[in-house]
Short mmCIF file of C-alpha atoms in Angstrom, two decimals:
data_model
loop_
_atom_site.label_atom_id
_atom_site.label_comp_id
_atom_site.label_asym_id
_atom_site.label_seq_id
_atom_site.Cartn_x
_atom_site.Cartn_y
_atom_site.Cartn_z
CA MET R 1 83.99 272.06 176.22
CA LEU R 2 87.46 273.56 175.85
CA PRO R 3 87.57 277.38 175.79
CA GLN R 4 88.48 278.75 172.25
CA GLU R 5 89.67 282.19 173.29
CA PRO R 6 93.13 283.60 171.97
CA MET R 7 96.09 283.56 174.75
CA THR R 8 95.65 287.06 175.90
CA GLY R 9 95.80 288.80 179.45
CA PRO R 10 93.24 288.27 182.11
CA PRO R 11 90.03 290.50 182.54
CA ASN R 12 90.44 293.93 183.89
CA ARG R 13 90.45 293.94 187.69
CA GLU R 14 92.21 295.25 190.58
CA PRO R 15 94.98 292.73 191.70
CA GLU R 16 94.47 291.44 195.19
CA THR R 17 97.18 291.82 197.78
CA VAL R 18 98.93 289.32 199.99
CA ASP R 19 101.48 289.50 202.83
CA GLU R 20 104.51 289.71 200.40
CA GLY R 21 102.82 292.62 198.38
CA LYS R 22 100.68 292.16 195.24
CA LYS R 23 99.82 288.89 193.47
CA HIS R 24 101.08 288.32 190.09
CA ARG R 25 98.40 289.54 187.44
CA PHE R 26 98.01 285.70 186.25
CA ASP R 27 97.70 284.33 189.90
CA TYR R 28 94.08 283.63 189.80
CA TYR R 29 91.53 280.62 188.80
CA PHE R 30 90.16 280.50 185.47
CA ARG R 31 86.29 281.12 184.87
CA THR R 32 84.24 280.57 181.73
CA GLY R 33 84.35 283.54 179.44
CA MET R 34 87.83 284.79 180.70
CA PRO R 35 90.58 285.27 178.18
CA LEU R 36 93.26 282.65 178.22
CA ARG R 37 96.64 283.36 179.70
CA PRO R 38 99.81 283.09 177.86
CA PRO R 39 102.20 280.45 179.18
CA PRO R 40 104.79 281.30 181.72
CA PRO R 41 107.91 282.55 180.21
CA ARG R 42 109.78 279.25 181.15
CA VAL R 43 107.60 277.36 178.79
CA ALA R 44 109.70 276.56 175.66
CA PRO R 45 109.89 273.24 173.39
CA SER R 46 112.78 271.01 174.15
CA GLY R 47 114.31 268.48 171.81
CA LEU R 48 115.04 266.19 175.04
CA TRP R 49 111.36 265.04 174.68
CA PHE R 50 110.76 264.85 171.06
CA GLU R 51 111.74 261.17 170.26
CA THR R 52 109.56 259.88 173.42
CA ARG R 53 106.54 262.07 172.04
CA LYS R 54 106.68 261.09 168.43
CA ARG R 55 106.99 257.29 169.23
CA MET R 56 104.17 257.20 171.42
CA LEU R 57 101.61 259.70 169.78
CA ALA R 58 102.57 259.78 165.99
CA PRO R 59 99.99 257.06 165.05
CA TRP R 60 97.18 259.47 166.11
CA ILE R 61 98.34 263.00 165.99
CA ASP R 62 100.90 265.13 164.10
CA VAL R 63 103.70 265.17 166.31
CA GLN R 64 106.18 268.28 165.51
CA ARG R 65 109.32 269.72 167.42
CA VAL R 66 107.20 272.59 168.34
CA PRO R 67 103.71 271.39 169.14
CA ALA R 68 100.61 272.55 167.35
CA ASP R 69 98.79 275.62 168.53
CA THR R 70 95.67 273.71 169.41
CA PRO R 71 92.71 274.75 171.83
CA GLN R 72 94.01 271.80 174.10
CA ALA R 73 97.28 273.22 174.25
CA ARG R 74 95.99 276.72 174.86
CA ILE R 75 93.99 275.69 177.94
CA MET R 76 97.10 273.63 179.33
CA ALA R 77 99.17 276.75 178.95
CA ASP R 78 96.62 278.86 180.84
CA HIS R 79 96.41 276.28 183.64
CA LEU R 80 100.08 276.32 184.08
CA TRP R 81 99.34 279.57 186.30
CA GLN R 82 96.89 277.88 188.63
CA GLY R 83 96.55 275.18 191.27
CA ASP R 84 93.64 273.35 192.96
CA GLU R 85 91.16 276.06 193.76
CA LEU R 86 89.30 273.85 196.39
CA MET R 87 92.24 272.14 197.89
CA ASP R 88 94.20 275.46 198.02
CA GLY R 89 91.36 276.89 200.04
CA VAL R 90 91.52 273.92 202.44
CA VAL R 91 95.06 274.51 203.01
CA ALA R 92 94.38 278.08 203.79
CA ALA R 93 91.55 276.99 206.08
CA LEU R 94 94.15 274.59 207.89
CA ALA R 95 96.47 277.49 208.47
CA ARG R 96 93.52 279.38 210.43
CA GLU R 97 92.09 276.24 212.13
CA GLY R 98 95.35 274.45 212.96
CA THR R 99 96.75 271.59 210.93
CA ALA R 100 96.00 268.95 213.26
CA ALA R 101 92.38 269.96 213.95
CA GLY R 102 91.90 270.47 210.25
CA ARG R 103 93.30 267.07 209.17
CA GLY R 104 90.91 265.52 211.84
CA MET R 105 87.94 267.25 210.25
CA LEU R 106 89.06 266.18 206.86
CA ASP R 107 89.63 262.41 207.86
CA ARG R 108 86.31 262.47 209.64
CA ALA R 109 84.58 263.81 206.62
CA LEU R 110 86.13 261.14 204.32
CA ALA R 111 85.14 258.42 206.49
CA ARG R 112 81.71 259.60 207.61
CA GLY R 113 80.57 262.48 205.52
CA ILE R 114 80.85 266.28 205.89
CA GLU R 115 77.55 266.42 207.66
CA THR R 116 79.12 264.62 210.72
CA VAL R 117 81.90 267.41 211.28
CA ASP R 118 81.00 270.19 213.72
CA ASP R 119 81.20 273.72 212.33
CA PRO R 120 83.39 272.82 209.45
CA PRO R 121 85.10 275.63 207.58
CA ALA R 122 83.43 276.88 204.45
CA GLU R 123 86.33 275.67 202.16
CA LEU R 124 86.05 272.28 203.47
CA VAL R 125 82.39 272.32 202.80
CA ALA R 126 82.99 273.45 199.48
CA LEU R 127 85.49 270.57 198.90
CA PHE R 128 83.07 267.67 199.89
CA GLU R 129 80.36 269.35 197.74
CA HIS R 130 82.85 268.75 194.72
CA LEU R 131 83.84 265.12 196.09
CA ASP R 132 80.44 264.04 197.04
CA ASN R 133 78.68 264.91 193.63
CA PRO R 134 80.41 263.35 190.80
CA PRO R 135 80.12 265.45 187.45
CA GLU R 136 77.38 264.73 184.95
CA TRP R 137 79.90 263.28 182.26
CA PHE R 138 81.21 260.59 184.77
CA ASP R 139 80.13 256.93 183.93
CA PRO R 140 81.00 254.36 186.45
CA ARG R 141 80.44 251.56 183.79
CA ARG R 142 82.68 253.07 181.34
CA TRP R 143 85.29 253.96 183.98
CA GLU R 144 85.29 250.22 184.71
CA ARG R 145 85.69 249.27 181.21
CA GLY R 146 88.70 251.73 181.06
CA ARG R 147 90.28 250.21 184.06
CA ARG R 148 89.87 246.77 182.46
CA LEU R 149 91.53 247.75 179.36
CA TRP R 150 94.44 249.52 181.35
CA LEU R 151 94.94 246.54 183.53
CA ASN R 152 95.29 244.35 180.39
CA ALA R 153 98.07 246.41 178.93
CA SER R 154 101.44 244.56 178.60
CA MET R 155 104.14 244.56 181.21
CA SER R 156 106.20 246.37 178.76
CA GLY R 157 103.68 249.04 178.32
CA LYS R 158 103.16 249.63 181.79
CA THR R 159 106.99 249.67 182.22
CA ALA R 160 107.39 252.53 179.62
CA MET R 161 104.72 254.51 181.68
CA LEU R 162 106.82 254.02 184.82
CA ILE R 163 110.10 255.13 183.13
CA GLN R 164 108.76 257.89 181.48
CA ASP R 165 107.04 258.99 184.54
CA PHE R 166 110.35 258.72 186.35
CA MET R 167 112.07 260.93 183.76
CA GLY R 168 109.54 263.61 183.94
CA THR R 169 109.80 263.48 187.68
CA PHE R 170 113.62 263.80 187.80
CA VAL R 171 114.29 265.66 184.54
CA GLY R 172 111.28 267.65 183.70
CA ALA R 173 111.84 271.35 185.01
CA GLU R 174 108.61 271.59 187.03
CA VAL R 175 108.29 268.54 188.54
CA ALA R 176 111.94 267.93 189.28
CA SER R 177 112.06 271.32 190.87
CA ALA R 178 109.05 270.76 193.13
CA THR R 179 110.34 267.11 193.93
CA GLY R 180 114.06 268.38 194.65
CA ALA R 181 112.72 271.28 196.86
CA THR R 182 110.79 268.92 199.18
CA GLY R 183 113.97 266.70 199.70
CA ARG R 184 111.72 263.66 200.02
CA TYR R 185 113.71 261.55 197.42
CA VAL R 186 116.70 262.38 199.48
CA HIS R 187 115.63 262.23 202.85
CA ASP R 188 112.54 259.82 202.84
CA PRO R 189 112.82 257.85 199.72
CA TYR R 190 111.38 254.64 201.29
CA ARG R 191 107.94 256.36 202.48
CA ARG R 192 107.74 258.25 199.27
CA ASN R 193 108.22 255.15 197.02
CA LEU R 194 105.84 253.26 199.27
CA GLU R 195 103.25 255.95 199.00
CA THR R 196 103.41 255.85 195.15
CA ALA R 197 103.36 252.20 194.71
CA ASN R 198 100.52 251.77 197.06
CA TRP R 199 98.41 254.47 195.63
CA PHE R 200 98.98 253.08 191.94
CA ARG R 201 98.23 249.52 193.13
CA SER R 202 95.14 250.36 194.80
CA MET R 203 93.84 252.57 192.00
CA THR R 204 93.77 249.48 189.85
CA VAL R 205 91.13 247.64 192.16
CA ALA R 206 87.52 247.52 191.07
CA GLY R 207 85.55 250.29 192.87
CA ALA R 208 88.57 252.35 193.61
CA LEU R 209 86.97 255.57 192.99
CA ASP R 210 83.69 254.92 194.84
CA ARG R 211 83.15 257.77 197.22
CA TRP R 212 83.63 255.64 200.53
CA SER R 213 86.59 253.34 199.25
CA PRO R 214 89.98 253.55 201.06
CA THR R 215 91.61 254.37 197.75
CA PHE R 216 89.18 257.53 197.03
CA GLN R 217 90.08 258.77 200.57
CA ASP R 218 93.78 258.39 200.03
CA THR R 219 93.51 260.00 196.68
CA VAL R 220 92.01 263.21 198.50
CA ARG R 221 94.71 262.92 201.04
CA VAL R 222 97.46 262.95 198.33
CA ARG R 223 95.67 266.04 196.81
CA LEU R 224 96.00 267.67 199.88
CA MET R 225 99.70 266.86 200.09
CA HIS R 226 100.02 268.47 196.62
CA ALA R 227 98.33 271.70 197.71
CA GLN R 228 100.64 271.86 200.77
CA VAL R 229 103.68 271.77 198.87
CA ARG R 230 102.33 274.07 196.36
CA SER R 231 101.63 276.70 199.02
CA GLY R 232 105.05 276.27 200.58
CA LEU R 233 106.90 276.44 197.23
CA LYS R 234 105.08 279.51 196.32
CA LYS R 235 106.27 281.07 199.68
CA ALA R 236 109.65 279.65 199.51
CA TRP R 237 110.45 280.63 195.86
CA GLY R 238 108.96 283.85 195.93
CA PRO R 239 107.06 286.08 193.39
CA GLU R 240 109.77 286.09 190.83
CA HIS R 241 109.79 282.41 190.58
CA PHE R 242 106.03 282.39 189.95
CA ALA R 243 106.58 285.00 187.34
CA ARG R 244 108.65 283.05 185.37
CA HIS R 245 107.44 279.52 185.91
CA GLY R 246 103.91 279.63 186.81
CA ASN R 247 102.34 277.68 189.61
CA PRO R 248 104.26 274.71 191.23
CA ILE R 249 102.51 271.47 190.87
CA SER R 250 99.99 273.25 188.45
CA ASN R 251 96.62 271.98 187.38
CA ALA R 252 97.94 271.48 184.03
CA THR R 253 100.62 269.35 185.28
CA MET R 254 98.26 267.24 187.20
CA MET R 255 96.20 266.74 184.01
CA GLY R 256 99.28 265.96 181.92
CA ALA R 257 100.26 263.41 184.46
CA ALA R 258 96.80 261.51 184.32
CA VAL R 259 96.84 261.37 180.46
CA THR R 260 100.39 260.01 180.34
CA PHE R 261 99.74 257.33 183.10
CA GLY R 262 96.58 256.44 181.16
CA LEU R 263 97.47 256.36 177.63
CA THR R 264 101.17 255.49 177.65
CA PRO R 265 100.71 251.71 178.10
CA LEU R 266 97.97 251.27 175.44
CA CYS R 267 100.00 253.52 172.99
CA PHE R 268 103.14 251.50 173.64
CA ASP R 269 101.35 248.33 172.84
CA HIS R 270 99.77 249.91 169.81
CA VAL R 271 102.98 251.12 168.25
CA HIS R 272 104.62 247.32 168.83
CA GLY R 273 101.92 245.57 167.16
CA ARG R 274 98.99 245.18 169.42
CA ARG R 275 96.45 247.42 167.98
CA ILE R 276 93.77 249.33 169.94
CA ASP R 277 90.73 251.66 168.42
CA THR R 278 89.98 254.96 169.45
CA GLU R 279 86.68 253.89 171.19
CA ARG R 280 88.78 251.62 173.68
CA LEU R 281 91.28 254.48 174.13
CA ASP R 282 88.38 256.75 175.08
CA ASP R 283 87.27 254.24 177.71
CA VAL R 284 90.75 254.38 179.14
CA MET R 285 90.80 258.14 178.98
CA HIS R 286 87.53 258.19 181.05
CA TYR R 287 89.29 255.94 183.65
CA TRP R 288 91.98 258.31 184.22
CA ALA R 289 89.47 261.40 183.55
CA GLY R 290 87.60 260.22 186.70
CA ILE R 291 90.81 260.00 188.77
CA ALA R 292 91.75 263.35 187.55
CA HIS R 293 88.51 264.80 188.89
CA VAL R 294 89.05 263.53 192.39
CA PHE R 295 92.65 264.94 192.14
CA GLY R 296 91.32 268.30 191.62
CA VAL R 297 91.75 269.13 187.96
CA ALA R 298 89.62 271.81 186.82
CA GLY R 299 86.44 270.61 184.76
CA GLU R 300 87.31 272.79 181.60
CA LEU R 301 90.81 270.90 181.57
CA ILE R 302 89.57 267.35 181.60
CA PRO R 303 89.50 265.83 178.00
CA ALA R 304 86.45 264.05 176.79
CA THR R 305 88.42 261.95 174.28
CA ALA R 306 91.59 260.31 173.99
CA LEU R 307 92.70 262.41 171.19
CA ASP R 308 92.04 265.48 173.09
CA GLY R 309 94.14 263.97 175.98
CA MET R 310 96.92 263.26 173.38
CA LYS R 311 97.12 266.95 172.03
CA MET R 312 97.27 268.12 175.78
CA VAL R 313 100.16 265.72 176.77
CA ASP R 314 101.91 266.41 173.47
CA TYR R 315 102.02 270.12 174.51
CA MET R 316 103.06 269.49 178.18
CA VAL R 317 105.62 266.90 177.36
CA ALA R 318 107.31 269.10 174.65
CA ASN R 319 107.44 272.00 176.99
CA ALA R 320 108.61 269.83 179.93
CA GLY R 321 111.95 271.69 179.77
CA THR R 322 115.52 270.55 180.61
CA ALA R 323 116.83 269.40 183.85
CA PRO R 324 117.16 271.94 186.67
CA GLU R 325 119.71 272.01 189.19
CA TRP R 326 117.73 269.62 191.50
CA THR R 327 118.11 267.01 189.05
CA ALA R 328 122.04 266.74 189.54
CA LYS R 329 121.25 266.83 193.50
CA MET R 330 118.86 264.09 193.38
CA ALA R 331 120.69 261.80 190.83
CA GLY R 332 124.08 262.61 192.61
CA ALA R 333 122.60 261.53 195.92
CA ALA R 334 121.05 258.30 194.58
CA THR R 335 124.34 257.40 192.57
CA SER R 336 127.02 258.45 195.27
CA GLY R 337 127.76 254.90 196.08
CA PHE R 338 129.41 254.40 192.42
CA ALA R 339 132.04 257.04 193.09
CA GLY R 340 135.53 256.03 192.67
CA ASN R 341 138.22 255.20 189.82
CA GLY R 342 139.18 251.62 191.25
CA PRO R 343 138.27 248.23 189.61
CA VAL R 344 135.27 247.76 192.24
CA ALA R 345 133.97 251.13 191.31
CA ARG R 346 134.33 250.57 187.66
CA ALA R 347 132.59 247.06 187.93
CA LYS R 348 129.82 248.60 189.82
CA ILE R 349 129.21 251.14 187.13
CA ALA R 350 129.39 248.59 184.35
CA ALA R 351 126.92 246.54 186.08
CA THR R 352 124.27 249.50 185.77
CA GLY R 353 124.46 249.22 182.00
CA PRO R 354 121.28 246.80 181.58
CA VAL R 355 119.17 249.23 183.51
CA ALA R 356 120.24 252.35 181.78
CA GLY R 357 119.90 250.64 178.39
CA MET R 358 116.38 249.48 179.46
CA MET R 359 115.60 253.10 180.53
CA ALA R 360 117.01 254.46 177.11
CA TYR R 361 114.61 252.25 175.24
CA TYR R 362 111.39 253.27 176.96
CA SER R 363 112.38 256.92 177.11
CA SER R 364 115.47 258.05 174.87
CA ASP R 365 119.32 258.14 174.81
CA LEU R 366 118.94 261.85 175.52
CA LEU R 367 117.04 261.74 178.53
CA VAL R 368 119.09 259.02 180.29
CA ARG R 369 122.34 261.14 179.32
CA GLU R 370 120.55 264.23 180.76
CA LEU R 371 119.47 262.48 183.96
CA LEU R 372 122.99 260.95 184.53
CA ALA R 373 125.16 263.77 183.36
CA ALA R 374 126.35 264.78 186.91
CA THR R 375 126.76 261.25 188.14
CA PRO R 376 129.60 258.68 188.09
CA LEU R 377 127.28 256.78 185.68
CA ARG R 378 127.31 259.51 182.83
CA ASP R 379 129.38 257.39 180.48
CA VAL R 380 127.81 254.14 181.15
CA PRO R 381 126.97 252.26 177.79
CA LEU R 382 123.58 251.78 176.83
CA GLN R 383 124.14 249.17 174.16
CA PRO R 384 123.58 246.25 173.89
CA TRP R 385 121.08 246.58 176.61
CA LYS R 386 118.80 249.06 174.71
CA SER R 387 118.59 246.62 171.78
CA ALA R 388 117.88 243.59 173.95
CA THR R 389 115.06 245.42 175.76
CA ALA R 390 113.61 246.21 172.47
CA LEU R 391 113.59 242.45 171.44
CA VAL R 392 112.05 241.36 174.78
CA SER R 393 109.41 244.32 174.54
CA VAL R 394 108.29 243.46 171.02
CA ALA R 395 108.30 239.65 171.74
CA GLU R 396 105.91 240.24 174.79
CA VAL R 397 103.61 242.70 173.07
CA ARG R 398 103.06 240.38 170.12
CA ALA R 399 102.50 237.40 172.24
CA ARG R 400 99.86 239.47 174.08
CA ALA R 401 98.37 240.27 170.87
CA LEU R 402 98.24 236.79 169.75
CA GLY R 403 96.88 236.04 173.21
CA ASP R 404 93.74 238.55 172.53
CA ARG R 405 92.80 236.47 169.52
CA LEU R 406 92.82 233.00 171.06
CA PRO R 407 89.81 231.33 172.43
CA GLY R 408 89.37 232.32 176.26
CA ALA R 409 90.66 235.79 176.02
CA ARG R 410 87.61 237.33 177.86
CA ALA R 411 87.65 234.83 180.60
CA ARG R 412 91.40 235.59 181.09
CA LEU R 413 90.59 239.26 181.51
CA ASP R 414 87.75 238.55 183.82
CA ARG R 415 90.09 236.64 186.19
CA LYS R 416 92.69 239.31 186.01
CA ALA R 417 90.21 242.17 186.46
CA ARG R 418 89.26 240.51 189.84
CA ARG R 419 92.60 241.74 191.32
CA ASP R 420 94.97 244.59 191.36
CA ASP R 421 97.49 245.31 188.54
CA PRO R 422 100.15 242.55 188.62
CA MET R 423 103.10 244.97 188.06
CA TRP R 424 101.94 247.28 190.65
CA ARG R 425 101.41 244.51 193.00
CA TRP R 426 105.01 243.70 192.49
CA GLN R 427 106.34 247.29 192.79
CA SER R 428 104.19 247.58 196.00
CA ARG R 429 105.68 244.48 197.68
CA ILE R 430 109.19 245.56 196.73
CA ALA R 431 108.51 249.10 198.17
CA LYS R 432 106.94 247.70 201.32
CA ALA R 433 109.89 245.32 202.14
CA ALA R 434 112.38 248.17 201.60
CA ALA R 435 110.07 250.43 203.89
CA ARG R 436 109.99 248.00 206.65
CA ARG R 437 113.68 247.81 206.50
CA ALA R 438 113.72 251.41 207.30
CA GLY R 439 111.12 251.26 209.91
CA ILE R 440 108.14 252.52 207.86
CA ARG R 441 104.93 250.38 208.13
CA ASP R 442 102.32 252.96 207.01
CA THR R 443 101.20 255.68 204.47
CA PRO R 444 99.17 258.08 206.09
CA TYR R 445 99.97 260.54 203.52
CA ASP R 446 100.62 263.40 206.10
CA HIS R 447 104.29 264.17 205.52
CA HIS R 448 103.57 267.70 204.42
CA ASP R 449 101.59 268.78 207.03
CA GLY R 450 104.09 271.34 207.98
CA SER R 451 104.90 272.37 204.46
CA ALA R 452 102.37 274.87 203.49
CA GLY R 453 104.27 277.63 205.48
CA GLY R 454 107.20 277.23 203.27
CA GLN R 455 109.36 274.64 205.58
CA LEU R 456 109.68 272.06 203.02
CA SER R 457 112.65 269.94 203.57
CA ARG R 458 111.73 268.37 207.02
CA ARG R 459 112.85 264.86 207.39
CA ARG R 460 110.00 262.72 209.23
CA ARG R 461 111.39 260.75 212.19
#
């Protein structure tokens, strides 16, 4: 149940102290009955995201340039101030116990159970109490229905999700700042891409969220990485940044990402002619709600319906902000090979037109221009490639809609659901091949074991 309280200050209490002095008055974890915090000062709607929001969500909710003040928006605003309480506690415990010893205990508990760990810290016990006991609302059969529906979305719908996630990562203020500050997309891109592709692919397999599955265990390791980076960024950026921006990799951002990943492919298909009803969208939301729970999203933030999720993501995307300084640094590093004024450089730039046009169709012209503003690709033409992408996407989605009505549709889905998602299988193979050329062959999700203390841009050797 979403809290209905107005956005006011926190309850009266003495502020806690930390090494740097006093904690910010909004730096705490929400409890039922507390007044909701106002959004951080940096939060303001940006027109950059309006076209994408309206195209995806308008069939179900009223999308305005300034998102509606709903209970879903208010709880999202509140949770921009907080991280993941249980895993943040584990990061603090690892600082006491030693990271190597702490990770050993975590890995043993994941593989064999917390009861097999000798003298585990209280924070680790609390984490596994959460992990070993699914919430009452979680329904494995409904989760599986949602997985099958998500798997059955069109390739174009999943590409739209991928491109919109890319834009959020590189242009959205909070995520781009965190991604840029860690330096991984500049210094360790092959491992970072392999981690992402492998996780997405494995999460589309039946039983991925079973407690003892490798995918469940890797999800907890990714959750730990998020908490380590959050701890490091809070230390590196200091209290003034927190006071303006809230918590890096906030709980609200995690939930916003889960809703976007979950609903974008189906929403894209719907607006392109492959209709889906709210009951089936609710099943897809349940699929990603279960994932969000394992990722540490607070229970009060997890939506029970797709419509609630849409209202949340409408607020989050509207307030994603404009590109921070990190966008120019990351995009500049990725496009440095296109610099120059000679005929070869111009030819290379022109050759990027199809990709830029495709990205514009799946997101917007404004977002592509914002992404490329400080790069040699700033003026690359988006047409006719954007229109060509539209033709291909519409044709594919309508062909899939026709296939849904032809005999054997259920049997085809049954066959597809026995494996992982084809698009992420393809993405994973590409990422794996690129990583192998760079000498990378595994994804232990331990790159940020040294980040919690504030040392973030450490290149792994």
